């Protein structure tokens, strides 16, 4: 029983990371049609900025520096690299591919290829007893952060003017411009939101895995892609459900079926969802 | 002329769709843009609002629209109601209206024309009937101050009773704002339009008085096809 | 004249090892690697440039060809049998996964192929039954034909790699001129129109996907012979991304552009790794330099090297870009 609880909570912690990466990817894709390979770079930038800033301030404040760095990177990438290629989807993907390759290499040259120990706030070091299981406290930090971001995103989408524009734009971008709205401003905004969530995921991944390396972003990104496709592109609740599904499946099968079996199962789940519902869970 | 279209050319996926279309829209009343299927009516409307790339000169109230992006054209007072309504299915009726609001709006006018929209404010637009969706699509645009309305096939696929309702609304709107109307239903055209511009195979084939066109059975048949 | 030019070029490449400057084993080995990646990039272009399918999972078929060849040879199969089985496996896997992945279009297809290929990378990394060697990779321990062993026979490996490239280019040329090839380019330009003609885009796309998979698996076999073994990098998504970079740099959809891009990229990658370590900061990282070059190429030289004769003079004539 206690193993199951531990696996479930750890799985939800992983789901939190997937959700943070996938929600931004999904919004960027849903609104702007950009498959963003550089999204993993936003994550790594956030993680390394936090790692760097933690020398000068408490980790909690350093995470904010990381998020700011992620937002700045995302906005610059959108304005300088993506915007000039508006509507040329393939070229946009290519640019983000080039950026992800060059970005990882840049991080390597600055911080080295080896994993660096990541600073952890002291209050996540303990364990919390839940139903007889001893759960490391960092899991709850991850889950809490993702819940907070989920609620904030839902409120943004539901109650703000730009949220309205984003929801409408995911449905039919052209029609939004035909109502006299400059939809490109919303592009920059979703990139900023995605960059913030990814950078937060980067810091949390550092805390969770206890190290950061230039490749961290890339390995999380692939599972985030799977979450986005399963959840339905452009849907934040879809990403949340899919993230939980994917992470729990992965966690349990990896434990009971041997290391790696869970990862394979996740891809099999993707295939099943595609055969059953090609547009993802959110879109019937 | 509120709108002056001069030698408009549009190429889409390698095809020369519009070939030097020129016409004007009167500063008051309804101007009908007619033609058979595939003549280029919708392409023209989309090019005017900047959704299709085109070359040529388009003057809107004397100002050249060249290089202006879609949202800038709409903000300049060019209200556009697309073919197939294009309401946002996942947004409520109120949210659809709120999204489209530009500056000072007149929602009273909209609710007065289409009381149904007030009643169904919290309903998802995707669950509305075709007629209600058309009313919403019109309402979205009519709440704003426009200097010209581009309305593309507003009665397409609607029940006869709803067609009458939509036509009545357009008639009231047309009294205050000039309208360029694409319409297949000739009864509606007869009721609303002053001037008619007929497109055929990507260019203007005939321009003149709408009543005159529709009064001449032979001319109507040759320009718009049989059985209309 | 134009018809014979490619064959003349192939002949020059075949005779290259007799030149003094090229016959050092190290140089020949690097050139052989360049030729393998030239063929691989050209095969990938069948999907990207000619059918309009952006697959992020091409590495999977390359890795299947490479690893299965090594594993089967080490289990006592003769090279031809091992190679044949490896390529057949590539075909079967491509057919199965392609049948599922092609149910979705566009970017979703890209993500799904990426996910499928990830399974390959995971399996390789987990080293099931000690077959793939995990991080270490797998080396060919036995069964190498004598003609391919030893420094003196490096030239034979070079010729083998050249033969692979020629095979890929001939196959692509044949496909391109066949009726099916014309359907493929029609799919690339507008899939709906093909559907309207009563042809099923799905079947043609699947055919292209399987053929590309087979060519990649063959490339994997040739690669392990040239290098002597397989490493986990072969199965990584980064490998597919580099193939994409090669094709875009060379010129997607053009006859020789992708092959040229593949050869040049591989050459530069190795040269930069050798010589750039003294350069300051990020310039010491080949991937940084190549990634930046790639981004610049996407912006300023669409069509890659194959169209540089058109794009470069254009840039020289007008310094600023006009906004359409």
CSV table of C-alpha atoms in Angstrom, one decimal, chain C residues 2 16 31 36 47 53 99 128 168 213 216 233 250 291-292 313 323:
chain,number,residue,atom,x,y,z
C,2,UNK,CA,23.6,16.6,-68.4
C,16,UNK,CA,39.4,9.7,-55.4
C,31,UNK,CA,35.0,10.8,-46.5
C,36,UNK,CA,27.0,7.6,-45.7
C,47,UNK,CA,10.0,12.3,-46.8
C,53,UNK,CA,6.3,14.8,-44.4
C,99,UNK,CA,0.4,3.2,-40.7
C,128,UNK,CA,18.0,-5.5,-23.1
C,168,UNK,CA,20.0,6.0,-52.8
C,213,UNK,CA,12.8,3.7,-43.7
C,216,UNK,CA,17.8,4.5,-43.7
C,233,UNK,CA,23.6,8.5,-30.5
C,250,UNK,CA,21.5,21.4,-49.0
C,291,UNK,CA,22.9,25.6,-35.4
C,292,UNK,CA,23.4,29.3,-36.0
C,313,UNK,CA,22.7,37.3,-56.2
C,323,UNK,CA,7.7,43.7,-46.9
